[in-house]
Amino acid sequence: MSYKGYAYINTIGCQMNVYDSEKLAGILKSHGFEMTNEMDKADIVVCNTCSIRHKAEEKAFSFLGRFAREKKKRPHLMTVMAGCVAQQEGEKAFARVPHLDIVLGTQAFSRFGQHLDALKSGKKQIVDIGESDVIFEAMPEKDRSDEDRSDESGFDGNKISKFVTIMQGCDNYCTYCVVPYVRGRERSRSHTSIVEEIKILAGNGIREITLLGQNVNSYAIKEDGLSFPQLLEKVSCVEGIARIRFATSHPKDLSMELIHAIRDIDKVCNHLHLPVQSGSNKILKKMNRGYTRETYINRIQALKSACPGIALSTDIIVGFPSETPEDFNDTMELLKIVEFDSIFAFAYSDRSSAPAAKFSDQVEEKEKMTRLNQLLELQEIYTHKKNKALVGKFLEVLVEGESHKLRDGFVKTSDKMKQMTGRSASNKIVHFPSDNCAIGDLVTIRIENAYPHSLWGYPGS
Ligand code: 5AD
Ligand code: SF4
């Protein structure tokens, strides 16, 4: 059944949501919609939501709150709440967000087309928070023209890099986390379908792939007998793909086989995101993380000696229930030992469906903020130090486009050339002048200057 008109998607949250939104866009297009970046123009608005922290959930509800006003102005407007908050709320969503047409849970995305048809036939207030054994696998379109691709820029501005989900859900049950409750049990996608999707993306000019899963190291143990490092091997054989990244690895499952894959497979970037969450053994235990501070540091040492120069990033939660100043200090000390290239740090956010919500000794909000700022301040030193160590070195940069974020001092007045930007394999943003490189090229840059969050250099070899 076909519609006519424009569709707008607002994506909140993680990379997996970005991936899912692209798939929703595919379904909307196959139902006759054209994608738009202007919400005012849209005939259908989808909000793909996230519930990992309170702030993300609030963001979703405040966006959805606008639907009521919009519907008054344009009664034909169709509205969809998708993703983690939709899964969590189910029927209750209609009470909180009147004028909502479809509530689409995390495992219902593959049924979105059916629900659009039902809406067209007059069905009202559709809710689907049912389960699914399969991962949402809609394939990208083959042979898309550049013109076609440009209308997706609302969800993914980068034309050379794409996310590909290889597994969904999580069986780890960290006590602070809603993921196992809103995204269900861990399910892996077949390697043939993953590789087929990546071949299509490569055919469309994509140069970099980030494989996504909550815990990629437990990929496909039950399915086709292929381990995650073996999947990396298969993906690296796809012609046209220059770089492979992946997220997220769980420290308890980081195998030597994966460390060797990072070392041995050229296309796999020399960068690992390995969330530690806390440096205190007491807190790690309460979080149900399944490793100690010592085993984490051991893994990091194994990584550093097998893959010299590897860039490391992590996630940290401060102010978990019962975190004392001493526990927090253990986290600060861990930062000094590991010297991460970058961190993502969060104040603990109470999620009612996660077990930690019932833990005693909650830390005051103000104290969480103080600790968060202290941690970020400490990390700035290491981020800058790591960047400074690259001055004088040659980095291979995958060109992403013209640089929009040039600050005073970046451009030397003598440079009349275009200023370009890209990323190194270690995930550093690199700006450089060049008139003769194209998006998707790999160029060698000699680093001249290091800024706190980016690098600047000249092409050269
Ligand atoms: N509060 C704060 N941060 C959280 N994360 C997950 N759940 C919570 C929570 N309840 C963080 C973890 C995870 C990242 C994706 O989000 O650090 O690795
Ligand atoms: Fe959440 Fe832990 Fe699973 Fe990550 S590993 S998604 S933090 S439960």
CSV table of C-alpha atoms and ligand atoms in Angstrom, one decimal:
chain,number,residue,atom,x,y,z
A,1,MET,CA,0.0,0.0,0.0
A,2,SER,CA,1.6,3.3,-1.0
A,3,TYR,CA,1.6,6.7,0.6
A,4,LYS,CA,2.6,10.0,-0.9
A,5,GLY,CA,4.4,12.7,1.1
A,6,TYR,CA,7.5,13.4,3.2
A,7,ALA,CA,8.9,11.5,6.2
A,8,TYR,CA,11.1,12.9,9.0
A,9,ILE,CA,13.1,10.8,11.5
A,10,ASN,CA,14.5,12.1,14.7
A,11,THR,CA,17.2,9.7,16.1
A,12,ILE,CA,18.2,9.9,19.7
A,13,GLY,CA,20.9,7.7,21.3
A,14,CYS,CA,23.5,5.3,20.2
A,15,GLN,CA,25.0,4.1,16.9
A,16,MET,CA,22.6,1.2,16.8
A,17,ASN,CA,19.7,3.7,16.7
A,18,VAL,CA,21.3,5.4,13.8
A,19,TYR,CA,21.5,2.1,12.0
A,20,ASP,CA,17.9,1.2,12.8
A,21,SER,CA,16.7,4.6,11.6
A,22,GLU,CA,18.3,4.1,8.2
A,23,LYS,CA,16.4,0.8,8.0
A,24,LEU,CA,13.2,2.6,9.0
A,25,ALA,CA,13.9,5.1,6.3
A,26,GLY,CA,14.2,2.3,3.8
A,27,ILE,CA,10.7,1.0,4.7
A,28,LEU,CA,9.2,4.5,4.6
A,29,LYS,CA,10.7,5.0,1.1
A,30,SER,CA,9.4,1.6,-0.1
A,31,HIS,CA,5.9,2.8,1.1
A,32,GLY,CA,6.1,5.9,-1.1
A,33,PHE,CA,7.5,8.5,1.3
A,34,GLU,CA,10.4,10.8,0.5
A,35,MET,CA,12.8,11.6,3.3
A,36,THR,CA,13.1,15.2,4.5
A,37,ASN,CA,15.3,17.1,7.0
A,38,GLU,CA,12.5,19.6,7.6
A,39,MET,CA,10.0,18.4,10.2
A,40,ASP,CA,7.5,21.1,9.2
A,41,LYS,CA,7.2,19.6,5.8
A,42,ALA,CA,6.7,16.0,7.0
A,43,ASP,CA,3.5,14.0,6.7
A,44,ILE,CA,4.9,11.3,9.0
A,45,VAL,CA,7.3,11.9,11.9
A,46,VAL,CA,9.2,9.1,13.6
A,47,CYS,CA,11.1,9.5,16.9
A,48,ASN,CA,13.6,6.7,17.4
A,49,THR,CA,14.1,6.8,21.2
A,50,CYS,CA,16.8,5.9,23.7
A,51,SER,CA,16.3,5.1,27.4
A,52,ILE,CA,19.8,4.4,28.6
A,53,ARG,CA,19.8,7.4,30.8
A,54,HIS,CA,17.1,9.7,32.2
A,55,LYS,CA,18.2,12.6,30.0
A,56,ALA,CA,17.8,10.7,26.8
A,57,GLU,CA,14.3,9.6,27.8
A,58,GLU,CA,13.4,13.2,28.7
A,59,LYS,CA,14.7,14.3,25.3
A,60,ALA,CA,12.3,11.8,23.6
A,61,PHE,CA,9.3,12.9,25.6
A,62,SER,CA,10.0,16.6,25.0
A,63,PHE,CA,10.3,16.0,21.3
A,64,LEU,CA,7.1,13.8,21.3
A,65,GLY,CA,5.3,16.5,23.2
A,66,ARG,CA,5.5,18.7,20.1
A,67,PHE,CA,3.3,16.2,18.3
A,68,ALA,CA,0.1,17.5,19.9
A,69,ARG,CA,0.7,21.0,18.7
A,70,GLU,CA,1.8,19.9,15.2
A,71,LYS,CA,-1.3,17.7,14.9
A,72,LYS,CA,-3.6,20.6,15.7
A,73,LYS,CA,-2.1,22.5,12.9
A,74,ARG,CA,-1.9,19.5,10.5
A,75,PRO,CA,-4.4,16.8,11.5
A,76,HIS,CA,-3.2,14.5,8.7
A,77,LEU,CA,0.2,14.2,10.3
A,78,MET,CA,1.2,10.6,11.3
A,79,THR,CA,3.4,10.1,14.3
A,80,VAL,CA,5.5,7.1,15.4
A,81,MET,CA,7.4,6.5,18.6
A,82,ALA,CA,10.0,3.8,18.0
A,83,GLY,CA,12.9,2.1,19.9
A,84,CYS,CA,13.8,1.7,23.6
A,85,VAL,CA,11.3,4.1,25.2
A,86,ALA,CA,8.5,2.7,23.0
A,87,GLN,CA,9.4,-0.8,24.2
A,88,GLN,CA,9.4,0.3,27.8
A,89,GLU,CA,6.1,2.2,27.6
A,90,GLY,CA,4.0,0.0,25.3
A,91,GLU,CA,0.3,1.0,25.7
A,92,LYS,CA,1.1,3.6,28.3
A,93,ALA,CA,2.8,5.7,25.7
A,94,PHE,CA,-0.7,6.8,24.4
A,95,ALA,CA,-1.6,8.3,27.7
A,96,ARG,CA,1.7,10.3,27.9
A,97,VAL,CA,1.8,11.2,24.3
A,98,PRO,CA,-1.7,11.7,22.9
A,99,HIS,CA,-2.1,11.8,19.1
A,100,LEU,CA,0.5,9.0,18.7
A,101,ASP,CA,-0.3,6.6,15.9
A,102,ILE,CA,2.3,3.8,16.2
A,103,VAL,CA,4.3,2.6,19.2
A,104,LEU,CA,7.1,0.5,17.6
A,105,GLY,CA,9.2,-1.6,20.1
A,106,THR,CA,12.8,-2.5,19.5
A,107,GLN,CA,12.0,-5.9,18.1
A,108,ALA,CA,9.1,-4.7,15.9
A,109,PHE,CA,11.1,-2.7,13.4
A,110,SER,CA,10.8,-5.4,10.7
A,111,ARG,CA,7.0,-5.2,11.0
A,112,PHE,CA,6.9,-1.4,10.5
A,113,GLY,CA,5.7,-1.8,6.9
A,114,GLN,CA,2.7,-3.9,8.0
A,115,HIS,CA,1.8,-1.2,10.6
A,116,LEU,CA,2.0,1.5,8.0
A,117,ASP,CA,-0.4,-0.5,5.8
A,118,ALA,CA,-2.8,-1.0,8.8
A,119,LEU,CA,-2.7,2.7,9.5
A,120,LYS,CA,-3.6,3.5,5.9
A,121,SER,CA,-6.6,1.1,6.2
A,122,GLY,CA,-7.9,3.1,9.2
A,123,LYS,CA,-6.5,1.2,12.2
A,124,LYS,CA,-5.8,3.5,15.1
A,125,GLN,CA,-3.2,3.5,17.9
A,126,ILE,CA,-1.1,0.6,16.9
A,127,VAL,CA,1.3,-0.8,19.5
A,128,ASP,CA,3.8,-3.6,18.8
A,129,ILE,CA,6.3,-4.5,21.5
A,130,GLY,CA,6.4,-8.1,20.5
A,131,GLU,CA,9.4,-10.3,20.3
A,132,SER,CA,11.4,-11.3,17.2
A,133,ASP,CA,13.9,-14.0,16.8
A,134,VAL,CA,15.6,-12.3,13.9
A,135,ILE,CA,17.6,-9.2,13.7
A,136,PHE,CA,16.1,-6.4,11.6
A,137,GLU,CA,17.8,-7.2,8.4
A,138,ALA,CA,16.5,-4.9,5.7
A,139,MET,CA,19.2,-4.5,3.1
A,140,PRO,CA,20.5,-1.2,1.8
A,141,GLU,CA,19.4,-0.4,-1.7
A,142,LYS,CA,21.7,-1.4,-4.6
A,143,ASP,CA,23.0,1.1,-7.1
A,144,ARG,CA,21.8,4.2,-5.4
A,145,SER,CA,22.7,7.4,-7.1
A,146,ASP,CA,24.4,10.2,-5.2
A,147,GLU,CA,21.2,12.2,-5.5
A,148,ASP,CA,19.4,9.4,-3.7
A,149,ARG,CA,21.9,9.3,-0.9
A,150,SER,CA,21.9,13.0,-0.2
A,151,ASP,CA,18.3,12.9,1.1
A,152,GLU,CA,19.5,10.7,4.0
A,153,SER,CA,21.8,13.3,5.4
A,154,GLY,CA,19.5,13.9,8.3
A,155,PHE,CA,20.6,10.8,10.0
A,156,ASP,CA,24.1,10.2,8.8
A,157,GLY,CA,26.1,13.1,7.4
A,158,ASN,CA,29.2,10.9,6.7
A,159,LYS,CA,29.0,9.5,3.2
A,160,ILE,CA,31.9,7.1,3.5
A,161,SER,CA,31.3,5.4,6.8
A,162,LYS,CA,28.4,3.2,7.9
A,163,PHE,CA,27.3,1.2,10.9
A,164,VAL,CA,26.3,-2.4,10.5
A,165,THR,CA,24.5,-4.2,13.3
A,166,ILE,CA,25.8,-7.8,13.8
A,167,MET,CA,24.0,-8.7,16.9
A,168,GLN,CA,21.3,-7.3,19.2
A,169,GLY,CA,20.3,-7.5,22.8
A,170,CYS,CA,22.5,-8.4,25.8
A,171,ASP,CA,22.7,-11.2,28.3
A,172,ASN,CA,25.1,-9.5,30.6
A,173,TYR,CA,22.7,-7.8,33.0
A,174,CYS,CA,25.0,-5.1,34.4
A,175,THR,CA,22.9,-3.9,37.3
A,176,TYR,CA,22.7,-0.3,36.1
A,177,CYS,CA,21.7,-1.0,32.5
A,178,VAL,CA,18.3,-1.2,30.8
A,179,VAL,CA,19.5,-2.8,27.6
A,180,PRO,CA,18.7,-6.4,28.4
A,181,TYR,CA,15.2,-5.3,29.4
A,182,VAL,CA,14.4,-3.1,26.4
A,183,ARG,CA,16.4,-4.9,23.7
A,184,GLY,CA,16.0,-8.5,24.8
A,185,ARG,CA,18.3,-11.5,24.8
A,186,GLU,CA,21.4,-11.6,22.8
A,187,ARG,CA,20.8,-12.6,19.1
A,188,SER,CA,23.4,-12.7,16.4
A,189,ARG,CA,23.0,-12.2,12.7
A,190,SER,CA,24.3,-14.7,10.1
A,191,HIS,CA,27.7,-13.9,8.7
A,192,THR,CA,26.4,-14.3,5.1
A,193,SER,CA,23.8,-11.6,5.6
A,194,ILE,CA,26.3,-9.3,7.3
A,195,VAL,CA,28.8,-9.7,4.5
A,196,GLU,CA,26.1,-9.3,1.8
A,197,GLU,CA,25.0,-6.0,3.4
A,198,ILE,CA,28.6,-4.8,3.5
A,199,LYS,CA,29.2,-5.7,-0.1
A,200,ILE,CA,26.2,-3.6,-1.1
A,201,LEU,CA,27.5,-0.7,1.0
A,202,ALA,CA,31.0,-1.0,-0.6
A,203,GLY,CA,29.3,-1.0,-4.0
A,204,ASN,CA,27.7,2.3,-3.0
A,205,GLY,CA,31.1,3.9,-2.2
A,206,ILE,CA,31.2,3.2,1.5
A,207,ARG,CA,34.9,2.9,2.7
A,208,GLU,CA,34.6,2.3,6.5
A,209,ILE,CA,32.3,-0.1,8.4
A,210,THR,CA,31.7,-0.1,12.1
A,211,LEU,CA,30.3,-3.5,13.3
A,212,LEU,CA,27.8,-3.0,16.1
A,213,GLY,CA,26.7,-5.2,19.0
A,214,GLN,CA,26.4,-4.8,22.8
A,215,ASN,CA,29.1,-7.4,23.2
A,216,VAL,CA,30.7,-8.3,19.9
A,217,ASN,CA,33.1,-10.8,21.4
A,218,SER,CA,30.2,-13.3,22.1
A,219,TYR,CA,29.1,-13.0,18.4
A,220,ALA,CA,27.5,-16.1,16.9
A,221,ILE,CA,28.7,-18.6,19.4
A,222,LYS,CA,25.3,-20.3,19.1
A,223,GLU,CA,24.6,-19.5,15.5
A,224,ASP,CA,27.0,-20.6,12.7
A,225,GLY,CA,30.0,-21.5,14.7
A,226,LEU,CA,32.0,-18.5,13.5
A,227,SER,CA,33.8,-16.4,16.1
A,228,PHE,CA,33.9,-12.6,16.0
A,229,PRO,CA,37.6,-12.5,14.9
A,230,GLN,CA,36.7,-14.9,12.1
A,231,LEU,CA,33.9,-12.6,11.1
A,232,LEU,CA,36.4,-9.7,10.9
A,233,GLU,CA,38.5,-11.9,8.5
A,234,LYS,CA,35.4,-12.3,6.3
A,235,VAL,CA,34.5,-8.7,6.3
A,236,SER,CA,38.1,-7.7,5.5
A,237,CYS,CA,37.8,-9.6,2.3
A,238,VAL,CA,35.1,-7.2,1.0
A,239,GLU,CA,36.6,-5.2,-1.8
A,240,GLY,CA,36.4,-1.4,-1.5
A,241,ILE,CA,36.2,-1.4,2.3
A,242,ALA,CA,39.3,0.2,3.6
A,243,ARG,CA,38.7,0.2,7.4
A,244,ILE,CA,36.8,-1.9,9.9
A,245,ARG,CA,35.9,-0.7,13.4
A,246,PHE,CA,33.7,-2.4,15.9
A,247,ALA,CA,31.9,-1.6,19.2
A,248,THR,CA,31.5,-2.8,21.9
A,249,SER,CA,33.8,-5.3,23.4
A,250,HIS,CA,33.2,-6.4,26.9
A,251,PRO,CA,36.4,-6.7,29.0
A,252,LYS,CA,35.4,-10.1,30.5
A,253,ASP,CA,35.3,-11.6,27.0
A,254,LEU,CA,38.2,-9.9,25.3
A,255,SER,CA,40.1,-12.9,23.8
A,256,MET,CA,43.7,-13.2,22.7
A,257,GLU,CA,42.1,-14.3,19.3
A,258,LEU,CA,40.6,-10.8,19.0
A,259,ILE,CA,43.8,-9.0,20.1
A,260,HIS,CA,45.6,-11.0,17.4
A,261,ALA,CA,42.9,-10.1,14.8
A,262,ILE,CA,43.4,-6.4,15.6
A,263,ARG,CA,47.2,-6.9,15.2
A,264,ASP,CA,47.1,-9.1,12.0
A,265,ILE,CA,44.1,-7.9,9.9
A,266,ASP,CA,45.3,-4.7,8.1
A,267,LYS,CA,41.9,-3.2,7.6
A,268,VAL,CA,40.9,-3.6,11.3
A,269,CYS,CA,41.7,-0.2,12.9
A,270,ASN,CA,44.3,0.0,15.7
A,271,HIS,CA,41.8,1.2,18.2
A,272,LEU,CA,39.7,-0.5,20.8
A,273,HIS,CA,36.7,0.8,22.8
A,274,LEU,CA,36.7,-1.2,26.0
A,275,PRO,CA,34.3,0.1,28.6
A,276,VAL,CA,35.7,-0.3,32.1
A,277,GLN,CA,32.8,1.6,34.0
A,278,SER,CA,34.7,1.8,37.3
A,279,GLY,CA,38.2,1.4,38.7
A,280,SER,CA,37.0,0.0,42.0
A,281,ASN,CA,36.6,-3.7,42.6
A,282,LYS,CA,33.8,-3.2,45.0
A,283,ILE,CA,31.8,-1.2,42.5
A,284,LEU,CA,32.6,-3.5,39.6
A,285,LYS,CA,31.2,-6.4,41.6
A,286,LYS,CA,28.0,-4.4,42.4
A,287,MET,CA,27.7,-3.6,38.8
A,288,ASN,CA,28.0,-7.3,37.9
A,289,ARG,CA,30.7,-6.6,35.3
A,290,GLY,CA,32.4,-10.0,35.7
A,291,TYR,CA,36.1,-8.7,35.9
A,292,THR,CA,38.3,-7.0,38.4
A,293,ARG,CA,40.4,-3.9,38.1
A,294,GLU,CA,43.5,-6.1,37.9
A,295,THR,CA,42.2,-8.3,35.1
A,296,TYR,CA,41.2,-5.2,33.1
A,297,ILE,CA,44.7,-3.7,33.5
A,298,ASN,CA,46.2,-7.1,32.4
A,299,ARG,CA,44.1,-7.1,29.2
A,300,ILE,CA,45.2,-3.6,28.4
A,301,GLN,CA,48.8,-4.6,28.9
A,302,ALA,CA,48.3,-7.6,26.6
A,303,LEU,CA,46.7,-5.2,24.0
A,304,LYS,CA,49.5,-2.6,24.2
A,305,SER,CA,52.3,-5.2,23.8
A,306,ALA,CA,50.6,-7.0,20.9
A,307,CYS,CA,49.4,-3.8,19.1
A,308,PRO,CA,51.9,-1.0,19.8
A,309,GLY,CA,50.4,2.4,19.5
A,310,ILE,CA,46.9,1.1,19.9
A,311,ALA,CA,44.4,3.9,20.7
A,312,LEU,CA,42.1,3.1,23.7
A,313,SER,CA,38.8,4.5,24.7
A,314,THR,CA,36.4,3.6,27.4
A,315,ASP,CA,33.1,4.3,29.2
A,316,ILE,CA,32.9,5.3,32.8
A,317,ILE,CA,30.0,5.7,35.2
A,318,VAL,CA,30.6,7.9,38.3
A,319,GLY,CA,28.3,8.0,41.3
A,320,PHE,CA,27.1,4.5,41.1
A,321,PRO,CA,25.2,3.6,44.4
A,322,SER,CA,27.6,3.3,47.3
A,323,GLU,CA,30.6,4.7,45.4
A,324,THR,CA,32.7,6.4,48.1
A,325,PRO,CA,35.4,9.0,47.5
A,326,GLU,CA,37.9,6.1,47.8
A,327,ASP,CA,36.1,4.1,45.1
A,328,PHE,CA,36.0,7.2,42.9
A,329,ASN,CA,39.7,7.7,43.5
A,330,ASP,CA,40.4,4.1,42.2
A,331,THR,CA,38.7,5.2,39.0
A,332,MET,CA,40.9,8.3,38.8
A,333,GLU,CA,44.0,6.1,39.4
A,334,LEU,CA,43.0,3.7,36.7
A,335,LEU,CA,42.9,6.6,34.2
A,336,LYS,CA,46.4,7.4,35.1
A,337,ILE,CA,47.6,3.8,34.7
A,338,VAL,CA,45.9,3.1,31.4
A,339,GLU,CA,46.2,6.6,29.7
A,340,PHE,CA,43.2,6.3,27.5
A,341,ASP,CA,43.1,8.4,24.3
A,342,SER,CA,39.5,9.4,25.1
A,343,ILE,CA,36.7,8.5,27.5
A,344,PHE,CA,32.9,8.8,27.6
A,345,ALA,CA,31.9,9.5,31.2
A,346,PHE,CA,28.4,9.6,32.6
A,347,ALA,CA,26.8,10.4,35.9
A,348,TYR,CA,24.9,7.3,37.1
A,349,SER,CA,21.3,7.6,36.1
A,350,ASP,CA,18.7,5.6,38.0
A,351,ARG,CA,16.6,3.4,35.7
A,352,SER,CA,13.6,1.9,37.4
A,353,SER,CA,13.8,-1.4,35.4
A,354,ALA,CA,17.4,-2.0,36.3
A,355,PRO,CA,18.4,-3.7,39.6
A,356,ALA,CA,20.6,-0.9,40.8
A,357,ALA,CA,17.6,1.4,41.2
A,358,LYS,CA,16.9,-0.6,44.4
A,359,PHE,CA,20.4,-0.3,45.8
A,360,SER,CA,20.9,1.7,48.9
A,361,ASP,CA,23.4,4.5,49.4
A,362,GLN,CA,22.5,6.5,46.2
A,363,VAL,CA,25.1,9.3,45.6
A,364,GLU,CA,23.8,12.8,45.7
A,365,GLU,CA,23.4,14.5,42.2
A,366,LYS,CA,25.7,17.3,43.2
A,367,GLU,CA,28.4,14.9,44.2
A,368,LYS,CA,28.0,13.0,41.0
A,369,MET,CA,28.5,16.2,39.0
A,370,THR,CA,31.6,17.1,41.0
A,371,ARG,CA,33.2,13.7,40.4
A,372,LEU,CA,32.2,13.8,36.7
A,373,ASN,CA,33.9,17.1,36.2
A,374,GLN,CA,37.0,16.0,38.1
A,375,LEU,CA,37.3,12.9,35.9
A,376,LEU,CA,36.9,14.8,32.7
A,377,GLU,CA,39.4,17.3,33.8
A,378,LEU,CA,42.0,14.6,34.5
A,379,GLN,CA,41.3,12.9,31.2
A,380,GLU,CA,41.9,16.1,29.2
A,381,ILE,CA,45.5,15.8,30.3
A,382,TYR,CA,45.8,12.4,28.7
A,383,THR,CA,43.8,13.2,25.6
A,384,HIS,CA,46.0,16.1,24.9
A,385,LYS,CA,49.2,14.2,25.8
A,386,LYS,CA,48.3,11.4,23.4
A,387,ASN,CA,47.7,13.9,20.6
A,388,LYS,CA,50.9,15.8,21.3
A,389,ALA,CA,52.9,12.5,21.0
A,390,LEU,CA,51.7,12.3,17.4
A,391,VAL,CA,53.4,15.6,16.3
A,392,GLY,CA,56.0,14.8,13.7
A,393,LYS,CA,54.5,11.4,12.9
A,394,PHE,CA,52.8,10.3,9.7
A,395,LEU,CA,49.2,9.2,10.0
A,396,GLU,CA,47.0,7.6,7.3
A,397,VAL,CA,43.8,9.6,7.1
A,398,LEU,CA,40.5,8.6,5.5
A,399,VAL,CA,39.1,11.8,4.0
A,400,GLU,CA,35.6,12.6,5.2
A,401,GLY,CA,35.1,16.0,3.6
A,402,GLU,CA,35.8,19.7,3.9
A,403,SER,CA,36.6,21.0,7.3
A,404,HIS,CA,33.8,23.0,8.9
A,405,LYS,CA,35.3,23.4,12.3
A,406,LEU,CA,38.4,25.4,11.6
A,407,ARG,CA,39.3,27.6,14.5
A,408,ASP,CA,41.7,30.6,14.6
A,409,GLY,CA,45.2,29.4,14.3
A,410,PHE,CA,44.3,26.3,12.3
A,411,VAL,CA,44.7,27.8,8.9
A,412,LYS,CA,48.0,29.4,8.0
A,413,THR,CA,47.4,32.5,6.0
A,414,SER,CA,49.7,31.3,3.2
A,415,ASP,CA,47.4,28.3,2.7
A,416,LYS,CA,44.9,29.2,0.0
A,417,MET,CA,44.1,25.5,-0.4
A,418,LYS,CA,40.8,23.8,0.7
A,419,GLN,CA,40.9,22.6,4.3
A,420,MET,CA,39.9,19.0,4.5
A,421,THR,CA,39.1,16.7,7.4
A,422,GLY,CA,39.3,13.0,8.1
A,423,ARG,CA,40.1,10.4,10.7
A,424,SER,CA,43.2,8.3,11.4
A,425,ALA,CA,42.9,4.6,12.1
A,426,SER,CA,43.3,5.5,15.8
A,427,ASN,CA,40.1,7.6,15.4
A,428,LYS,CA,41.7,11.0,15.7
A,429,ILE,CA,40.2,13.9,13.8
A,430,VAL,CA,42.8,15.3,11.4
A,431,HIS,CA,42.6,18.6,9.5
A,432,PHE,CA,44.8,19.4,6.6
A,433,PRO,CA,45.0,21.6,3.5
A,434,SER,CA,44.6,19.9,0.1
A,435,ASP,CA,43.2,20.7,-3.3
A,436,ASN,CA,43.6,17.3,-4.8
A,437,CYS,CA,42.0,14.7,-2.6
A,438,ALA,CA,38.5,13.3,-2.6
A,439,ILE,CA,36.1,12.1,0.0
A,440,GLY,CA,37.0,8.4,0.7
A,441,ASP,CA,40.7,8.7,-0.2
A,442,LEU,CA,43.3,7.5,2.1
A,443,VAL,CA,46.0,10.1,2.4
A,444,THR,CA,49.2,10.3,4.5
A,445,ILE,CA,49.4,13.4,6.7
A,446,ARG,CA,52.5,14.6,8.6
A,447,ILE,CA,51.2,16.0,11.9
A,448,GLU,CA,52.3,19.5,12.7
A,449,ASN,CA,50.1,20.6,15.5
A,450,ALA,CA,48.1,18.9,18.3
A,451,TYR,CA,45.0,20.4,19.8
A,452,PRO,CA,43.1,19.0,22.7
A,453,HIS,CA,40.6,17.2,20.5
A,454,SER,CA,42.1,17.2,17.0
A,455,LEU,CA,45.3,17.3,14.9
A,456,TRP,CA,46.5,19.4,12.1
A,457,GLY,CA,49.1,18.6,9.4
A,458,TYR,CA,50.3,18.6,5.8
A,459,PRO,CA,49.9,15.9,3.2
A,460,GLY,CA,53.3,14.2,2.6
A,461,SER,CA,55.0,10.8,2.7
B,1,5AD,N1,23.6,5.5,34.1
B,1,5AD,C1,24.7,6.1,33.5
B,1,5AD,N2,25.4,5.6,32.5
B,1,5AD,C2,24.9,4.4,32.0
B,1,5AD,N3,25.4,3.6,30.9
B,1,5AD,C3,24.6,2.6,30.8
B,1,5AD,N4,23.6,2.6,31.7
B,1,5AD,C4,23.8,3.8,32.5
B,1,5AD,C5,23.1,4.3,33.6
B,1,5AD,N5,22.0,3.8,34.1
B,1,5AD,C6,26.6,4.0,30.2
B,1,5AD,C7,27.6,2.9,30.3
B,1,5AD,C8,27.6,2.2,29.0
B,1,5AD,C9,27.2,3.4,28.1
B,1,5AD,C10,26.7,3.0,26.7
B,1,5AD,O1,26.3,4.1,28.8
B,1,5AD,O2,28.9,3.5,30.5
B,1,5AD,O3,28.8,1.6,28.6
B,2,SF4,FE1,24.3,-2.9,29.3
B,2,SF4,FE2,26.2,-4.4,30.5
B,2,SF4,FE3,24.9,-5.3,28.3
B,2,SF4,FE4,26.6,-3.2,28.0
B,2,SF4,S1,27.1,-5.3,28.7
B,2,SF4,S2,24.5,-3.4,27.2
B,2,SF4,S3,26.3,-2.1,29.9
B,2,SF4,S4,24.0,-4.9,30.3
